[in-house]
Short mmCIF file of N, CA and C in Angstrom, two decimals:
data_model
loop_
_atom_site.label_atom_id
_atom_site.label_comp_id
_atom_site.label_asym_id
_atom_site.label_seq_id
_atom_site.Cartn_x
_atom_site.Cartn_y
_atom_site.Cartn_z
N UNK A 16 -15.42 -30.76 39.53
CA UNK A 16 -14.46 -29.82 38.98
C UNK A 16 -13.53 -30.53 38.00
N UNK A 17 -13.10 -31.83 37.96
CA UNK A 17 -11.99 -32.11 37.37
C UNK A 17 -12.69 -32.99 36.16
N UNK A 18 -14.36 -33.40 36.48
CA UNK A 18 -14.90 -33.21 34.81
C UNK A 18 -15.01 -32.02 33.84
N UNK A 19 -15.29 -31.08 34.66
CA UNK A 19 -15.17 -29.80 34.12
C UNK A 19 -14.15 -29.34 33.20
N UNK A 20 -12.92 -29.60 34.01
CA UNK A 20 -11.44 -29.60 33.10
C UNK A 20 -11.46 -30.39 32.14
N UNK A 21 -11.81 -31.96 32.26
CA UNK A 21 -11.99 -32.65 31.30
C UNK A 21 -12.09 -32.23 29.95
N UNK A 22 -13.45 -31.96 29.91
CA UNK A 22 -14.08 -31.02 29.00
C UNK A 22 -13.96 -30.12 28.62
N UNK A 23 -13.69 -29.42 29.01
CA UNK A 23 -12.63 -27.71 28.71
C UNK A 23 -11.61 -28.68 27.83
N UNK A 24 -10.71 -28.92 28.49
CA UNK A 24 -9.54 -29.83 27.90
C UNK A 24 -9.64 -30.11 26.25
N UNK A 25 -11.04 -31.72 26.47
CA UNK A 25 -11.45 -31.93 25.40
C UNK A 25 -12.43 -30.93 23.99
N UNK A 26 -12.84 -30.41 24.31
CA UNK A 26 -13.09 -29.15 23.72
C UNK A 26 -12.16 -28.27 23.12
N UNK A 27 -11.44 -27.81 23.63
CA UNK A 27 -9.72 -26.87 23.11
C UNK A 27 -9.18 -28.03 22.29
N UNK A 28 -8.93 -29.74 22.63
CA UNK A 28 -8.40 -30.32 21.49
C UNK A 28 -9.34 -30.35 20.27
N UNK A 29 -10.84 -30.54 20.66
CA UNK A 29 -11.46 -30.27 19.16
C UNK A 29 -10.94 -29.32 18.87
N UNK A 30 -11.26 -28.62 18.86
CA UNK A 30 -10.85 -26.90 18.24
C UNK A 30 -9.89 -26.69 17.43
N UNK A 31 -8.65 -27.37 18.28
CA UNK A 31 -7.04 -26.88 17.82
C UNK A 31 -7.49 -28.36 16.43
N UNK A 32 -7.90 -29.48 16.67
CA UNK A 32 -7.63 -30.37 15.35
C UNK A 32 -8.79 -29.71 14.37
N UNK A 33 -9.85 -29.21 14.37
CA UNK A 33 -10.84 -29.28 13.19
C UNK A 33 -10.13 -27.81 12.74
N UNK A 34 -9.61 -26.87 13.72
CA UNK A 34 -9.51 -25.72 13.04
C UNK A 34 -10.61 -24.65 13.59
N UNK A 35 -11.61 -24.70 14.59
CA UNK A 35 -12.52 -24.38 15.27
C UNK A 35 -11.64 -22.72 15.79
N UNK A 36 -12.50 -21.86 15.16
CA UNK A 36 -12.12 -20.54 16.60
C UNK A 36 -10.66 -20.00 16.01
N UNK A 37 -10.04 -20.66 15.00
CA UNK A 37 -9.08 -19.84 14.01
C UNK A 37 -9.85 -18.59 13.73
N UNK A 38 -8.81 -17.52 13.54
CA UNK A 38 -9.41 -15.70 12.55
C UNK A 38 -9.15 -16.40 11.45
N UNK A 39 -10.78 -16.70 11.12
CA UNK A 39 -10.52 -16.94 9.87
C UNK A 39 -10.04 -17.86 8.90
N UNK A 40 -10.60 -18.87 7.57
CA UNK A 40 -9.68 -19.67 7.59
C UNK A 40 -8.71 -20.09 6.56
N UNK A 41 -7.87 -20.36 6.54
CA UNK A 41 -6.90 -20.51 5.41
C UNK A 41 -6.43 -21.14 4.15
N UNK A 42 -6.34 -20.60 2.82
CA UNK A 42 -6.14 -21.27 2.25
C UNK A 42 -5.40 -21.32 1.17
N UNK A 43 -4.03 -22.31 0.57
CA UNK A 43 -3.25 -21.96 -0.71
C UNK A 43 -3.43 -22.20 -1.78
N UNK A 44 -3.27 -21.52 -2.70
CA UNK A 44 -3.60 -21.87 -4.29
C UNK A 44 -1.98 -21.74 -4.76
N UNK A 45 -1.75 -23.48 -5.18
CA UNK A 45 -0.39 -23.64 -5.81
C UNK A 45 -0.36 -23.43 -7.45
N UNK A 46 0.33 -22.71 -7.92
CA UNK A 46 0.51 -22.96 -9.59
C UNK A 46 1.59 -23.35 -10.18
N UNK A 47 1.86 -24.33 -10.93
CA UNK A 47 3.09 -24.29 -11.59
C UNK A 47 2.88 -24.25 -12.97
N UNK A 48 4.34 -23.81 -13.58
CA UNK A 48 4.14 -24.23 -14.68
C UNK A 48 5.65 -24.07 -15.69
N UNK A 49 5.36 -24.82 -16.46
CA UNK A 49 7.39 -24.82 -17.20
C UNK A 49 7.29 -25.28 -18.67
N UNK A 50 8.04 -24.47 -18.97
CA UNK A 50 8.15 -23.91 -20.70
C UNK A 50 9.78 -24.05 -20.78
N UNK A 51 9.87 -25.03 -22.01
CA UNK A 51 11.56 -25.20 -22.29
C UNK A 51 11.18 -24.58 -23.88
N UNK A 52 12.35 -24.04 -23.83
CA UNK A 52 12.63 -23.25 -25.28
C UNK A 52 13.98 -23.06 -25.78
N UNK A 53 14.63 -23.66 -26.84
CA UNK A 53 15.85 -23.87 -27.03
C UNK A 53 16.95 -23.73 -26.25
N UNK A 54 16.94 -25.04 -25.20
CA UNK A 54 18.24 -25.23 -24.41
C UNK A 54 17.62 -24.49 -22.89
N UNK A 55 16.95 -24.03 -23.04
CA UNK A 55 16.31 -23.13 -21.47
C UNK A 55 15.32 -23.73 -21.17
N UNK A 56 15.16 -23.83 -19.70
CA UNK A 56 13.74 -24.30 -19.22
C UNK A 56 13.34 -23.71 -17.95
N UNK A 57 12.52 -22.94 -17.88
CA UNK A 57 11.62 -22.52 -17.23
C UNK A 57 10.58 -23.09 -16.20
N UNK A 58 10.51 -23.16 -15.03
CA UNK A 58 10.03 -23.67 -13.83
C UNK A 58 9.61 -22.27 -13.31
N UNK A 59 8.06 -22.06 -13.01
CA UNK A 59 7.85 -21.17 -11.94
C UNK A 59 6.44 -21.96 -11.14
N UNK A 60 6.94 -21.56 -9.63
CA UNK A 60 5.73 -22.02 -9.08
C UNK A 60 5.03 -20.89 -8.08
N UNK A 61 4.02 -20.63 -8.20
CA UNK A 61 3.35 -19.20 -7.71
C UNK A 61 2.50 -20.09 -6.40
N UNK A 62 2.76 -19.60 -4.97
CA UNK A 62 1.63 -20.11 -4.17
C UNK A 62 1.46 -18.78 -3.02
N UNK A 63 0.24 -19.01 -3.18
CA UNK A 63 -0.64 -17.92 -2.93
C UNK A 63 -1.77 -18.04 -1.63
N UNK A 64 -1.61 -17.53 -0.62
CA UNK A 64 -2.20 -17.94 0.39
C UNK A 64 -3.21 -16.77 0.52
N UNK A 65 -4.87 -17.22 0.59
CA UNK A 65 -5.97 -16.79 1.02
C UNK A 65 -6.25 -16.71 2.34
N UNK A 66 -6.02 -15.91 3.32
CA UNK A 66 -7.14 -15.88 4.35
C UNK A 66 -8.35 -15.11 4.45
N UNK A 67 -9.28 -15.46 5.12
CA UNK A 67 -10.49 -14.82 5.27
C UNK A 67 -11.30 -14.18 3.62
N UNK A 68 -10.69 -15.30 3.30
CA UNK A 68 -11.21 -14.65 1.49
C UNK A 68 -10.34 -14.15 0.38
N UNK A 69 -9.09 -13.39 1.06
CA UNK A 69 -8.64 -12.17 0.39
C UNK A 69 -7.08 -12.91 0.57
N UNK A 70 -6.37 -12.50 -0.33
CA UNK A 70 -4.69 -12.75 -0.58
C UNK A 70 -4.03 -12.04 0.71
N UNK A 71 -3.29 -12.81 1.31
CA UNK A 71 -2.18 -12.25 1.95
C UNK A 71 -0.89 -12.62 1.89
N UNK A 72 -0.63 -13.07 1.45
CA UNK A 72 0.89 -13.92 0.87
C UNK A 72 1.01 -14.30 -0.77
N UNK A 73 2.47 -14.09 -1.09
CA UNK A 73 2.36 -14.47 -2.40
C UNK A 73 3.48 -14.91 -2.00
N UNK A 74 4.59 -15.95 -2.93
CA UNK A 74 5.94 -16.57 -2.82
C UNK A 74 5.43 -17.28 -4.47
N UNK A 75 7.11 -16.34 -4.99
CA UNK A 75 6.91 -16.98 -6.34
C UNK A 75 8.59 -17.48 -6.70
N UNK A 76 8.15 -18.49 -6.88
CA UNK A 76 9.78 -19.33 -7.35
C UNK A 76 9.99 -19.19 -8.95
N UNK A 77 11.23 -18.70 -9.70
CA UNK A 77 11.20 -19.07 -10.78
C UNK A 77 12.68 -19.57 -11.16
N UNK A 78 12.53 -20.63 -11.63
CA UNK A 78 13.96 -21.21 -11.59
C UNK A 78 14.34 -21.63 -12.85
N UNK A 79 15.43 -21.07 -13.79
CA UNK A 79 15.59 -21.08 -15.21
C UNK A 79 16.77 -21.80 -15.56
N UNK A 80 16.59 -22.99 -15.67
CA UNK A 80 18.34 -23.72 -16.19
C UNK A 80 18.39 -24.06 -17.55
N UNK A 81 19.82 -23.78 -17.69
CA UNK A 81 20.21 -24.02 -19.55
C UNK A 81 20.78 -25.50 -19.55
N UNK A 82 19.54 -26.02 -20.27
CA UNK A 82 20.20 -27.52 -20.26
C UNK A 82 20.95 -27.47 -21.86
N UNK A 83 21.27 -26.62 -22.87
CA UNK A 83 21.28 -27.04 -24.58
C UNK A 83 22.74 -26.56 -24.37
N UNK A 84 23.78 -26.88 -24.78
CA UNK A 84 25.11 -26.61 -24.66
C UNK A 84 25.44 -25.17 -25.20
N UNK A 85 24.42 -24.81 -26.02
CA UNK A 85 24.30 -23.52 -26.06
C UNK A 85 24.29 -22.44 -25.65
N UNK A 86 22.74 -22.69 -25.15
CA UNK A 86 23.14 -21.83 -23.84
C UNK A 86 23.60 -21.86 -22.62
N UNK A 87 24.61 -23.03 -22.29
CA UNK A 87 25.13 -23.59 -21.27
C UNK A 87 26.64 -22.37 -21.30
N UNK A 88 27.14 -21.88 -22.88
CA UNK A 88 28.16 -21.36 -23.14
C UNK A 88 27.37 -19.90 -22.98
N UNK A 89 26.54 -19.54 -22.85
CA UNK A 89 26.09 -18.22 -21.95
C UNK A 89 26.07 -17.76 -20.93
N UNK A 90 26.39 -18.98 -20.07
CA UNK A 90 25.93 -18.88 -18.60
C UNK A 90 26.44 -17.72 -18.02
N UNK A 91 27.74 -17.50 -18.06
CA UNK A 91 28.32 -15.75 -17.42
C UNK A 91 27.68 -15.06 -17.73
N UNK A 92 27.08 -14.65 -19.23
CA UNK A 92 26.57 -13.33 -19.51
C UNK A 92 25.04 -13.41 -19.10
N UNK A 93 24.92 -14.59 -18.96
CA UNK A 93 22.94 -14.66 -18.64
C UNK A 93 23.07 -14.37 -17.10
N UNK A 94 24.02 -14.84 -16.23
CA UNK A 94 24.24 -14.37 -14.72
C UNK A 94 24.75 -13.27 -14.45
N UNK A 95 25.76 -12.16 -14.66
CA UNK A 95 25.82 -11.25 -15.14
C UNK A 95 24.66 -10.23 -15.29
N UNK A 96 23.81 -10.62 -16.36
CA UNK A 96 22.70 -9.82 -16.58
C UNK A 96 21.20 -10.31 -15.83
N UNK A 97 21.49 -11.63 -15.17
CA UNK A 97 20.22 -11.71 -13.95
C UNK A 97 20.51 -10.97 -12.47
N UNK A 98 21.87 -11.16 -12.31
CA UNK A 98 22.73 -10.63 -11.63
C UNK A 98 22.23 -8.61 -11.27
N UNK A 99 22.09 -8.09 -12.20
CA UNK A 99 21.96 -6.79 -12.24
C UNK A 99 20.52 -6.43 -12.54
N UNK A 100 19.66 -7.46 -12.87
CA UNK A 100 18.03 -7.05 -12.99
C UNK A 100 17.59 -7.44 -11.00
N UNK A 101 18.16 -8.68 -10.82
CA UNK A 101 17.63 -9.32 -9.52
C UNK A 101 18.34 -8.83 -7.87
N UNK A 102 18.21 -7.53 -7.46
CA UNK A 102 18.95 -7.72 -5.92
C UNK A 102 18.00 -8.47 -4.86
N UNK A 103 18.91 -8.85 -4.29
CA UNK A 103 18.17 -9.69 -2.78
C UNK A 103 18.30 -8.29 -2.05
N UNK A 104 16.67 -8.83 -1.32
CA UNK A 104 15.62 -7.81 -0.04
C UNK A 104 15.15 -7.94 0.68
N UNK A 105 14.64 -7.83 1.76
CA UNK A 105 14.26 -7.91 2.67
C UNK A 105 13.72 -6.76 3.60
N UNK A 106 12.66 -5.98 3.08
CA UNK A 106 12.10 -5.19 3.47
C UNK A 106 10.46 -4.64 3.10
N UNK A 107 10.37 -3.96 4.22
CA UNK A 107 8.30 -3.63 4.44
C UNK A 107 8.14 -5.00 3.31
N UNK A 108 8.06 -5.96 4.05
CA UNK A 108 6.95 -7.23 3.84
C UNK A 108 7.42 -7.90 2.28
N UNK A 109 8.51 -7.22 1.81
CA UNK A 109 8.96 -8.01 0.59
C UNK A 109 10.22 -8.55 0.69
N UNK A 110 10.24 -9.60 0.32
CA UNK A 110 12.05 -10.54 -0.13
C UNK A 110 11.98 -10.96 -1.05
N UNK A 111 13.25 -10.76 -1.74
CA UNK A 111 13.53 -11.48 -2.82
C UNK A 111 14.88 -12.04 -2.59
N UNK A 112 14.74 -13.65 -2.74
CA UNK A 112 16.25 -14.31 -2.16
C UNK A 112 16.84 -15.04 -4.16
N UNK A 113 17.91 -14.63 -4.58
CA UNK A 113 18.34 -15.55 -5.59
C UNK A 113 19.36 -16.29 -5.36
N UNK A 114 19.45 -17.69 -5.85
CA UNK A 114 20.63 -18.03 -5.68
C UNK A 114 20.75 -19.05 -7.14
N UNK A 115 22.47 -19.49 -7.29
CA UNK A 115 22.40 -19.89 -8.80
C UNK A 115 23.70 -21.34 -8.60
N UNK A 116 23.68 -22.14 -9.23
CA UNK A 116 24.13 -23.12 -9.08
C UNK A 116 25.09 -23.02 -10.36
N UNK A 117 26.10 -23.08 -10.42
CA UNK A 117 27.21 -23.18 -11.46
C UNK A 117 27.40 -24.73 -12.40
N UNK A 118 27.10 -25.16 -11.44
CA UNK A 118 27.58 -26.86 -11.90
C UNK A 118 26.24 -27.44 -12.46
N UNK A 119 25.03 -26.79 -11.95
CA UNK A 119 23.62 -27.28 -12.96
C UNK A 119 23.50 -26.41 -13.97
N UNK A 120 24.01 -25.05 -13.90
CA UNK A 120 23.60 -24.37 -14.33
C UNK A 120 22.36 -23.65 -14.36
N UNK A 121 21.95 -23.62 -12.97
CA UNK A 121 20.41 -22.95 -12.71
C UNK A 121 20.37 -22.06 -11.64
N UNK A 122 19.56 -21.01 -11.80
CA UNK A 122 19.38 -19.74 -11.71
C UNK A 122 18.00 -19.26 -11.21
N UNK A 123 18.12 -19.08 -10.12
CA UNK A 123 16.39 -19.15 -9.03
C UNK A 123 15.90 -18.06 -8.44
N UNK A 124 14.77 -17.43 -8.66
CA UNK A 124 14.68 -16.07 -8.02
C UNK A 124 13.34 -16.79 -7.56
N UNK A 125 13.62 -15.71 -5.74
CA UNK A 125 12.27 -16.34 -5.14
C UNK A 125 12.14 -15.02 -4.37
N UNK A 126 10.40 -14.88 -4.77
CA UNK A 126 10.04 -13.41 -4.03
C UNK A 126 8.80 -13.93 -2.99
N UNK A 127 8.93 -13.43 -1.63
CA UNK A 127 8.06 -13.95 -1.21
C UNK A 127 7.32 -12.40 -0.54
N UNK A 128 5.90 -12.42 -0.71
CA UNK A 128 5.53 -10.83 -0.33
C UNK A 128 4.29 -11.46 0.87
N UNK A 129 4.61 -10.64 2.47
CA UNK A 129 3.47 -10.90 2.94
C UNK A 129 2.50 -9.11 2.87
N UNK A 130 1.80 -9.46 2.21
CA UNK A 130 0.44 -8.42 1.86
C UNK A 130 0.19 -7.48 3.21
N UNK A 131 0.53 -8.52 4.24
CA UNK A 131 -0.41 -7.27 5.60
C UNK A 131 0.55 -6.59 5.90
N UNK A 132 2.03 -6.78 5.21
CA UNK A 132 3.19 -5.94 5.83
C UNK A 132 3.52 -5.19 4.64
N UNK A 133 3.40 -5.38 3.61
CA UNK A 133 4.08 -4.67 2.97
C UNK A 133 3.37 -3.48 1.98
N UNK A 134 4.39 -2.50 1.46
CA UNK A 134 4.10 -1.41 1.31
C UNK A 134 4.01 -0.99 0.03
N UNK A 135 3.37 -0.54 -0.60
CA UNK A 135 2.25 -0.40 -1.56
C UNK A 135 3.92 0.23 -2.76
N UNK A 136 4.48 1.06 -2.44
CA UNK A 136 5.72 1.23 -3.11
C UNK A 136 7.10 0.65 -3.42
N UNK A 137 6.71 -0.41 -2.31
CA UNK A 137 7.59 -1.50 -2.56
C UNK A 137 7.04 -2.81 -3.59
N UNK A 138 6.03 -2.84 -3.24
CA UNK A 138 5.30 -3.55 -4.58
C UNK A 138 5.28 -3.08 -5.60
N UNK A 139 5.56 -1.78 -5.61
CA UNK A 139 5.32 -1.24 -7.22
C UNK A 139 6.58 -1.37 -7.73
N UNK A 140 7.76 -1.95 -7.20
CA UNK A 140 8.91 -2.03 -7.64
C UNK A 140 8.95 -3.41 -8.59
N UNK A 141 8.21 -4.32 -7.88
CA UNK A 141 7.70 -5.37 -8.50
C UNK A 141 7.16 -5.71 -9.08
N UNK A 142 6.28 -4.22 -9.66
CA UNK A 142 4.61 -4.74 -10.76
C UNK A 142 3.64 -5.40 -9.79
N UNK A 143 3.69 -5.10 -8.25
CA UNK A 143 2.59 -5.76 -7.76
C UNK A 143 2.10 -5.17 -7.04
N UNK A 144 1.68 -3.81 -7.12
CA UNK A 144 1.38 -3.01 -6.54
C UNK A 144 -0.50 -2.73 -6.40
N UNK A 145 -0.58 -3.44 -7.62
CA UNK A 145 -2.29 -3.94 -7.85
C UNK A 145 -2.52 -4.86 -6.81
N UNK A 146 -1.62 -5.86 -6.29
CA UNK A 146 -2.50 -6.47 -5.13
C UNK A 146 -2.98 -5.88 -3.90
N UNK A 147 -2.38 -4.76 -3.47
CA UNK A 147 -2.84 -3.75 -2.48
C UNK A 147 -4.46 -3.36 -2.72
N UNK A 148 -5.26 -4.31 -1.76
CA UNK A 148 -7.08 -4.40 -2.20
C UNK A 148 -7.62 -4.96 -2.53
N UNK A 149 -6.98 -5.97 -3.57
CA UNK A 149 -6.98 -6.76 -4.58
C UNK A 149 -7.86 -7.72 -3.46
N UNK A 150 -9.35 -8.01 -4.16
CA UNK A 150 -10.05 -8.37 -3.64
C UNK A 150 -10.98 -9.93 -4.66
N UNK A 151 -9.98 -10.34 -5.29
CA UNK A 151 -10.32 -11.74 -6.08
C UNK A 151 -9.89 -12.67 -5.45
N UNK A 152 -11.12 -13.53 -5.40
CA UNK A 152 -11.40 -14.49 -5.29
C UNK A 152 -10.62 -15.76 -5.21
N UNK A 153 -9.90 -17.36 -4.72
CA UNK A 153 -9.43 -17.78 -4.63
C UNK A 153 -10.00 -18.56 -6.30
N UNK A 154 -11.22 -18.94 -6.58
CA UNK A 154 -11.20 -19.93 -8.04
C UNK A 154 -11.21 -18.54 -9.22
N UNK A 155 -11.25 -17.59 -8.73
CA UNK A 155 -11.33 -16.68 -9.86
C UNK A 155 -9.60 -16.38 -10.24
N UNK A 156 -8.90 -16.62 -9.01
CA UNK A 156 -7.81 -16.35 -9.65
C UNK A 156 -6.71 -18.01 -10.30
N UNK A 157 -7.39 -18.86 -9.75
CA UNK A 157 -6.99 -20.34 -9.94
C UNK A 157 -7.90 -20.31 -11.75
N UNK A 158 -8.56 -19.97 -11.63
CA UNK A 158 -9.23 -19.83 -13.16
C UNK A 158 -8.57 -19.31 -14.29
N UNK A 159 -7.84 -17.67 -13.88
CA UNK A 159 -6.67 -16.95 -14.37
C UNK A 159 -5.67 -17.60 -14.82
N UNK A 160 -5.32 -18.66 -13.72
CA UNK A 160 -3.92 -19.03 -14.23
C UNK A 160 -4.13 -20.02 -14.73
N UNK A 161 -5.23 -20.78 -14.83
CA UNK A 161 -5.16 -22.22 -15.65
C UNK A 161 -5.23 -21.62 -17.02
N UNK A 162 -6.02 -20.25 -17.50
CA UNK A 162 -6.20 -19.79 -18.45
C UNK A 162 -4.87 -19.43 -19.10
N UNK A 163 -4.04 -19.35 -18.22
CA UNK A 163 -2.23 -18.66 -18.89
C UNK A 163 -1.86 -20.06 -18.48
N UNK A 164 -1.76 -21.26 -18.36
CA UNK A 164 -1.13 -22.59 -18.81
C UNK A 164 -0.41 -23.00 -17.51
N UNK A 165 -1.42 -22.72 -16.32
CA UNK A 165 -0.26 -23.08 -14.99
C UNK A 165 -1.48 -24.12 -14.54
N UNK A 166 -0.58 -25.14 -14.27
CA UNK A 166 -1.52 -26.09 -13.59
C UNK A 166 -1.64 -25.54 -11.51
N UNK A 167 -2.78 -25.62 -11.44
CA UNK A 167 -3.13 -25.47 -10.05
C UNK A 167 -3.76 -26.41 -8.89
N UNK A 168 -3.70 -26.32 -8.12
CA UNK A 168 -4.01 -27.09 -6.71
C UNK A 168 -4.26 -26.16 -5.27
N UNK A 169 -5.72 -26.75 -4.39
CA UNK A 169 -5.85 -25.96 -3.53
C UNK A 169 -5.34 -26.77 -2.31
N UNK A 170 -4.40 -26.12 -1.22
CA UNK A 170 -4.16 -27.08 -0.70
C UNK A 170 -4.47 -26.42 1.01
#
């Protein structure tokens, strides 16, 4: 009997380390990518989690700081007016958290959507209302974005 356990034992630790007997198995596709354009620079990083084939998570960071003294002397009216495009949420399976740093001068919106919770009209608030089904592929969509200038990684 207490080889028995053994084995049971050792067996459940294979499992839990290779990943054995998971629903399914998991996987992220990271993108980044950043564009500076007079005095602004642009950071977004999109990661995107596949299970069982199909998207169920998205979390997209985009973080915009004015490094040109220029637009450093904008900063109220550019917060102000991110201020009134961006509310923070937290509902049916969508958040959006912003927060903004005064003294860097940077300005971060992060939406994170889990797919199996959330609701097809709440995505459409977002323009993402097409992922509801949305049944592409993990290199088909890593293909997409290398094609729009985001470097990617599967991790």
């Amino acid at each position: 009997m207490k080889k028995l356990s053994m084995l049971c034992l050792g067996l459940v630790s294979i499992m839990l380390v290779t990943g054995c007997g998971s629903n399914g198995s998991s996987k992220t596709l990271v993108c980044t990518n950043t564009q500076k354009q007079d005095g602004v620079d642009i950071g977004t990083t999109i990661s995107m989690t596949f299970k069982s084939e199909k998207i169920n998570r998205v979390k997209m960071d985009v973080s915009t700081k004015l490094t040109g003294d220029d637009a450093k002397n904008l900063w109220d009216t550019f917060t102000k007016s991110m201020d009134g495009q961006y509310e923070e949420v937290d509902k049916d399976g969508v958040s959006m958290k912003v927060s903004k740093d005064d003294k860097k001068y940077e300005y971060t919106v992060t939406l994170d959507v889990n797919l199996d919770k959330a609701k097809k009209d709440a995505l459409a608030t977002y323009g993402l209302d097409d992922l509801v089904g949305d049944d592409s592929k993990l290199e088909d969509v890593k293909k997409a974005a290398e094609k729009d200038d985001f470097t990617c990684k599967v991790k």
